[in-house]
Amino acid sequence: MGTNHLLHDREGMVRGNIFDVTVARLRAFIDCGSLSAGDKLPSERELGEQLGVSRSVLREALRVVESQGLITMIQGKGAYVRKPGIRTVIEPVQRLIRDGSITLANLMQARAIIEPEVAKIASLNVTEDQISKLEQDCREMIKYLDFPERYLQADTNFHRGLAEATGNPVLIIMMWPLINLFAGFVPLFYERPGTPQKVFSAHEDLLNALKLHDPECAEKSMQAHLAEVTEWFGNLAGEKIFNSDEDY
């Protein structure tokens, strides 16, 4: 059976919203395996006719599929299948997580389980280029201690870089949503005097362990860092985060 049946099949159009069904059909068409990275999708006119939807509905659906990392839209040329990558997997995970009711305690528990091991593995696999990037993130944190948004970005970049340094794409997929969700709580640090400075000091200790490629020290540094953060936020453990505007 050819792939076009995924576009022509109208089952579900009555049961579901036309826009949502159009997005689902486009995803199925792209995911079916007959298209490779770089292949061009049929023209908007052809897709619209095969799906039985208006050009405006199709264009909105294509934009959603593009935001999900499945295609690239090139003005004047059309839509092309995008090569799958880490972000293609992470973005839907982020959406699923932030749609629920997640407390700070939930996040800290998950980080305490996963991130010390991430630090340990990263210390064994981190490259000189990655260390340089982590050093730059630390310099940014120092520079912007009094500017919450910029400090937050540097802190987020540091933890993302740490996950990347493991060289394990599964750990990256697991860590990035946790890091991005936690970013929603970081501004609360500034409600307690001196907290940003303490947090930065913990990052310095971890960076030194990475430079020494010392897994035990890296693991313990991360455990101590997360324990301190949990203690600082003790009275906010039940606070919930329902949405995060942080992108991957």
PDB file of C-alpha atoms in Angstrom, residues 69-215:
ATOM      1  CA  GLY A  69      11.089  19.530  14.027  1.00  0.00           C
ATOM      2  CA  LEU A  70       9.812  17.210  11.294  1.00  0.00           C
ATOM      3  CA  ILE A  71      10.086  19.520   8.297  1.00  0.00           C
ATOM      4  CA  THR A  72      11.797  22.698   7.167  1.00  0.00           C
ATOM      5  CA  MET A  73       9.799  25.305   5.279  1.00  0.00           C
ATOM      6  CA  ILE A  74      11.763  27.239   2.654  1.00  0.00           C
ATOM      7  CA  GLN A  75       9.984  30.272   1.280  1.00  0.00           C
ATOM      8  CA  GLY A  76       9.275  29.947  -2.413  1.00  0.00           C
ATOM      9  CA  LYS A  77      10.494  26.343  -2.534  1.00  0.00           C
ATOM     10  CA  GLY A  78       8.236  24.304  -0.282  1.00  0.00           C
ATOM     11  CA  ALA A  79       8.519  21.894   2.642  1.00  0.00           C
ATOM     12  CA  TYR A  80      11.380  19.437   3.104  1.00  0.00           C
ATOM     13  CA  VAL A  81      11.764  16.516   5.472  1.00  0.00           C
ATOM     14  CA  ARG A  82      14.146  17.372   8.279  1.00  0.00           C
ATOM     15  CA  LYS A  83      16.864  15.074   9.550  1.00  0.00           C
ATOM     16  CA  PRO A  84      15.831  13.705  12.967  1.00  0.00           C
ATOM     17  CA  GLY A  85      17.835  14.976  15.894  1.00  0.00           C
ATOM     18  CA  ILE A  86      17.819  15.191  19.677  1.00  0.00           C
ATOM     19  CA  ARG A  87      15.492  18.200  19.622  1.00  0.00           C
ATOM     20  CA  THR A  88      12.962  16.283  17.527  1.00  0.00           C
ATOM     21  CA  VAL A  89      12.541  13.928  20.489  1.00  0.00           C
ATOM     22  CA  ILE A  90      12.930  16.450  23.297  1.00  0.00           C
ATOM     23  CA  GLU A  91      10.357  19.000  22.121  1.00  0.00           C
ATOM     24  CA  PRO A  92       7.320  16.670  22.423  1.00  0.00           C
ATOM     25  CA  VAL A  93       8.592  15.472  25.815  1.00  0.00           C
ATOM     26  CA  GLN A  94       8.776  19.069  27.001  1.00  0.00           C
ATOM     27  CA  ARG A  95       5.215  19.731  25.889  1.00  0.00           C
ATOM     28  CA  LEU A  96       3.936  16.621  27.643  1.00  0.00           C
ATOM     29  CA  ILE A  97       5.708  17.444  30.895  1.00  0.00           C
ATOM     30  CA  ARG A  98       4.681  21.085  31.096  1.00  0.00           C
ATOM     31  CA  ASP A  99       1.042  20.232  30.451  1.00  0.00           C
ATOM     32  CA  GLY A 100       0.880  18.488  33.832  1.00  0.00           C
ATOM     33  CA  SER A 101       1.080  19.615  37.434  1.00  0.00           C
ATOM     34  CA  ILE A 102       4.705  19.346  38.497  1.00  0.00           C
ATOM     35  CA  THR A 103       6.062  20.540  41.829  1.00  0.00           C
ATOM     36  CA  LEU A 104       9.540  21.710  42.656  1.00  0.00           C
ATOM     37  CA  ALA A 105       9.875  18.665  44.914  1.00  0.00           C
ATOM     38  CA  ASN A 106       9.088  16.409  41.933  1.00  0.00           C
ATOM     39  CA  LEU A 107      11.807  18.063  39.871  1.00  0.00           C
ATOM     40  CA  MET A 108      14.423  18.010  42.609  1.00  0.00           C
ATOM     41  CA  GLN A 109      13.794  14.340  43.323  1.00  0.00           C
ATOM     42  CA  ALA A 110      14.233  13.477  39.650  1.00  0.00           C
ATOM     43  CA  ARG A 111      17.379  15.570  39.371  1.00  0.00           C
ATOM     44  CA  ALA A 112      18.847  14.024  42.523  1.00  0.00           C
ATOM     45  CA  ILE A 113      18.415  10.571  41.003  1.00  0.00           C
ATOM     46  CA  ILE A 114      19.757  11.342  37.536  1.00  0.00           C
ATOM     47  CA  GLU A 115      22.105  14.326  37.564  1.00  0.00           C
ATOM     48  CA  PRO A 116      24.884  13.042  39.881  1.00  0.00           C
ATOM     49  CA  GLU A 117      25.314  10.105  37.520  1.00  0.00           C
ATOM     50  CA  VAL A 118      25.282  12.515  34.577  1.00  0.00           C
ATOM     51  CA  ALA A 119      28.098  14.490  36.208  1.00  0.00           C
ATOM     52  CA  LYS A 120      30.033  11.287  36.850  1.00  0.00           C
ATOM     53  CA  ILE A 121      29.758  10.110  33.238  1.00  0.00           C
ATOM     54  CA  ALA A 122      30.455  13.599  31.891  1.00  0.00           C
ATOM     55  CA  SER A 123      33.706  13.769  33.847  1.00  0.00           C
ATOM     56  CA  LEU A 124      34.928  10.693  31.982  1.00  0.00           C
ATOM     57  CA  ASN A 125      33.840  11.811  28.513  1.00  0.00           C
ATOM     58  CA  VAL A 126      34.019  15.607  28.507  1.00  0.00           C
ATOM     59  CA  THR A 127      36.197  17.100  25.763  1.00  0.00           C
ATOM     60  CA  GLU A 128      38.444  20.152  25.976  1.00  0.00           C
ATOM     61  CA  ASP A 129      36.046  22.088  23.760  1.00  0.00           C
ATOM     62  CA  GLN A 130      33.161  21.208  26.065  1.00  0.00           C
ATOM     63  CA  ILE A 131      35.162  22.263  29.121  1.00  0.00           C
ATOM     64  CA  SER A 132      35.886  25.589  27.416  1.00  0.00           C
ATOM     65  CA  LYS A 133      32.174  26.077  26.774  1.00  0.00           C
ATOM     66  CA  LEU A 134      31.321  25.236  30.398  1.00  0.00           C
ATOM     67  CA  GLU A 135      33.970  27.727  31.539  1.00  0.00           C
ATOM     68  CA  GLN A 136      32.344  30.362  29.349  1.00  0.00           C
ATOM     69  CA  ASP A 137      28.978  29.583  30.937  1.00  0.00           C
ATOM     70  CA  CYS A 138      30.536  30.078  34.376  1.00  0.00           C
ATOM     71  CA  ARG A 139      32.013  33.415  33.299  1.00  0.00           C
ATOM     72  CA  GLU A 140      28.567  34.469  32.108  1.00  0.00           C
ATOM     73  CA  MET A 141      27.105  33.505  35.474  1.00  0.00           C
ATOM     74  CA  ILE A 142      29.651  35.696  37.277  1.00  0.00           C
ATOM     75  CA  LYS A 143      29.032  38.569  34.889  1.00  0.00           C
ATOM     76  CA  TYR A 144      25.274  38.480  35.326  1.00  0.00           C
ATOM     77  CA  LEU A 145      24.897  37.678  39.021  1.00  0.00           C
ATOM     78  CA  ASP A 146      22.668  40.727  39.385  1.00  0.00           C
ATOM     79  CA  PHE A 147      20.650  40.104  36.233  1.00  0.00           C
ATOM     80  CA  PRO A 148      18.264  37.157  36.793  1.00  0.00           C
ATOM     81  CA  GLU A 149      17.333  36.475  33.167  1.00  0.00           C
ATOM     82  CA  ARG A 150      20.909  36.443  31.885  1.00  0.00           C
ATOM     83  CA  TYR A 151      22.125  34.468  34.895  1.00  0.00           C
ATOM     84  CA  LEU A 152      19.362  31.939  34.321  1.00  0.00           C
ATOM     85  CA  GLN A 153      20.353  31.465  30.687  1.00  0.00           C
ATOM     86  CA  ALA A 154      23.999  30.841  31.614  1.00  0.00           C
ATOM     87  CA  ASP A 155      22.988  28.401  34.354  1.00  0.00           C
ATOM     88  CA  THR A 156      20.684  26.529  31.968  1.00  0.00           C
ATOM     89  CA  ASN A 157      23.403  26.388  29.324  1.00  0.00           C
ATOM     90  CA  PHE A 158      25.844  24.949  31.870  1.00  0.00           C
ATOM     91  CA  HIS A 159      23.551  22.071  32.823  1.00  0.00           C
ATOM     92  CA  ARG A 160      22.641  21.402  29.212  1.00  0.00           C
ATOM     93  CA  GLY A 161      26.341  21.302  28.366  1.00  0.00           C
ATOM     94  CA  LEU A 162      26.959  18.894  31.209  1.00  0.00           C
ATOM     95  CA  ALA A 163      24.333  16.523  29.828  1.00  0.00           C
ATOM     96  CA  GLU A 164      25.819  16.793  26.344  1.00  0.00           C
ATOM     97  CA  ALA A 165      29.263  15.987  27.723  1.00  0.00           C
ATOM     98  CA  THR A 166      28.062  12.489  28.665  1.00  0.00           C
ATOM     99  CA  GLY A 167      27.912  11.647  24.968  1.00  0.00           C
ATOM    100  CA  ASN A 168      24.744   9.677  25.703  1.00  0.00           C
ATOM    101  CA  PRO A 169      21.711  10.916  23.737  1.00  0.00           C
ATOM    102  CA  VAL A 170      19.288   9.152  26.109  1.00  0.00           C
ATOM    103  CA  LEU A 171      20.664  11.078  29.088  1.00  0.00           C
ATOM    104  CA  ILE A 172      20.408  14.306  27.094  1.00  0.00           C
ATOM    105  CA  ILE A 173      16.760  13.559  26.302  1.00  0.00           C
ATOM    106  CA  MET A 174      16.101  12.841  29.976  1.00  0.00           C
ATOM    107  CA  MET A 175      17.919  15.871  31.354  1.00  0.00           C
ATOM    108  CA  TRP A 176      16.932  18.738  29.056  1.00  0.00           C
ATOM    109  CA  PRO A 177      13.221  18.796  29.972  1.00  0.00           C
ATOM    110  CA  LEU A 178      14.108  18.664  33.684  1.00  0.00           C
ATOM    111  CA  ILE A 179      16.576  21.520  33.299  1.00  0.00           C
ATOM    112  CA  ASN A 180      14.159  23.649  31.317  1.00  0.00           C
ATOM    113  CA  LEU A 181      11.321  23.100  33.776  1.00  0.00           C
ATOM    114  CA  PHE A 182      13.557  23.907  36.728  1.00  0.00           C
ATOM    115  CA  ALA A 183      14.413  27.187  35.014  1.00  0.00           C
ATOM    116  CA  GLY A 184      10.894  28.319  35.911  1.00  0.00           C
ATOM    117  CA  PHE A 185      11.874  28.295  39.591  1.00  0.00           C
ATOM    118  CA  VAL A 186      15.319  29.884  39.339  1.00  0.00           C
ATOM    119  CA  PRO A 187      14.081  33.492  39.666  1.00  0.00           C
ATOM    120  CA  LEU A 188      13.001  32.566  43.201  1.00  0.00           C
ATOM    121  CA  PHE A 189      16.713  32.396  44.062  1.00  0.00           C
ATOM    122  CA  TYR A 190      16.777  36.161  43.980  1.00  0.00           C
ATOM    123  CA  GLU A 191      14.285  36.327  46.836  1.00  0.00           C
ATOM    124  CA  ARG A 192      17.012  35.029  49.153  1.00  0.00           C
ATOM    125  CA  PRO A 193      20.084  37.277  49.465  1.00  0.00           C
ATOM    126  CA  GLY A 194      23.375  35.685  48.433  1.00  0.00           C
ATOM    127  CA  THR A 195      21.818  32.609  46.858  1.00  0.00           C
ATOM    128  CA  PRO A 196      23.081  33.218  43.284  1.00  0.00           C
ATOM    129  CA  GLN A 197      26.634  33.504  44.597  1.00  0.00           C
ATOM    130  CA  LYS A 198      26.307  30.205  46.457  1.00  0.00           C
ATOM    131  CA  VAL A 199      24.905  28.488  43.391  1.00  0.00           C
ATOM    132  CA  PHE A 200      27.740  29.788  41.262  1.00  0.00           C
ATOM    133  CA  SER A 201      30.319  28.483  43.752  1.00  0.00           C
ATOM    134  CA  ALA A 202      28.838  24.985  43.409  1.00  0.00           C
ATOM    135  CA  HIS A 203      29.208  25.173  39.627  1.00  0.00           C
ATOM    136  CA  GLU A 204      32.870  26.102  40.037  1.00  0.00           C
ATOM    137  CA  ASP A 205      33.478  23.026  42.198  1.00  0.00           C
ATOM    138  CA  LEU A 206      31.814  20.832  39.596  1.00  0.00           C
ATOM    139  CA  LEU A 207      33.796  22.390  36.757  1.00  0.00           C
ATOM    140  CA  ASN A 208      37.065  21.685  38.609  1.00  0.00           C
ATOM    141  CA  ALA A 209      36.063  18.033  38.987  1.00  0.00           C
ATOM    142  CA  LEU A 210      35.365  17.831  35.259  1.00  0.00           C
ATOM    143  CA  LYS A 211      38.759  19.328  34.446  1.00  0.00           C
ATOM    144  CA  LEU A 212      40.384  16.641  36.594  1.00  0.00           C
ATOM    145  CA  HIS A 213      38.230  13.941  34.952  1.00  0.00           C
ATOM    146  CA  ASP A 214      37.430  12.792  38.487  1.00  0.00           C
ATOM    147  CA  PRO A 215      34.093  10.911  38.437  1.00  0.00           C
TER     148      PRO A 215
END
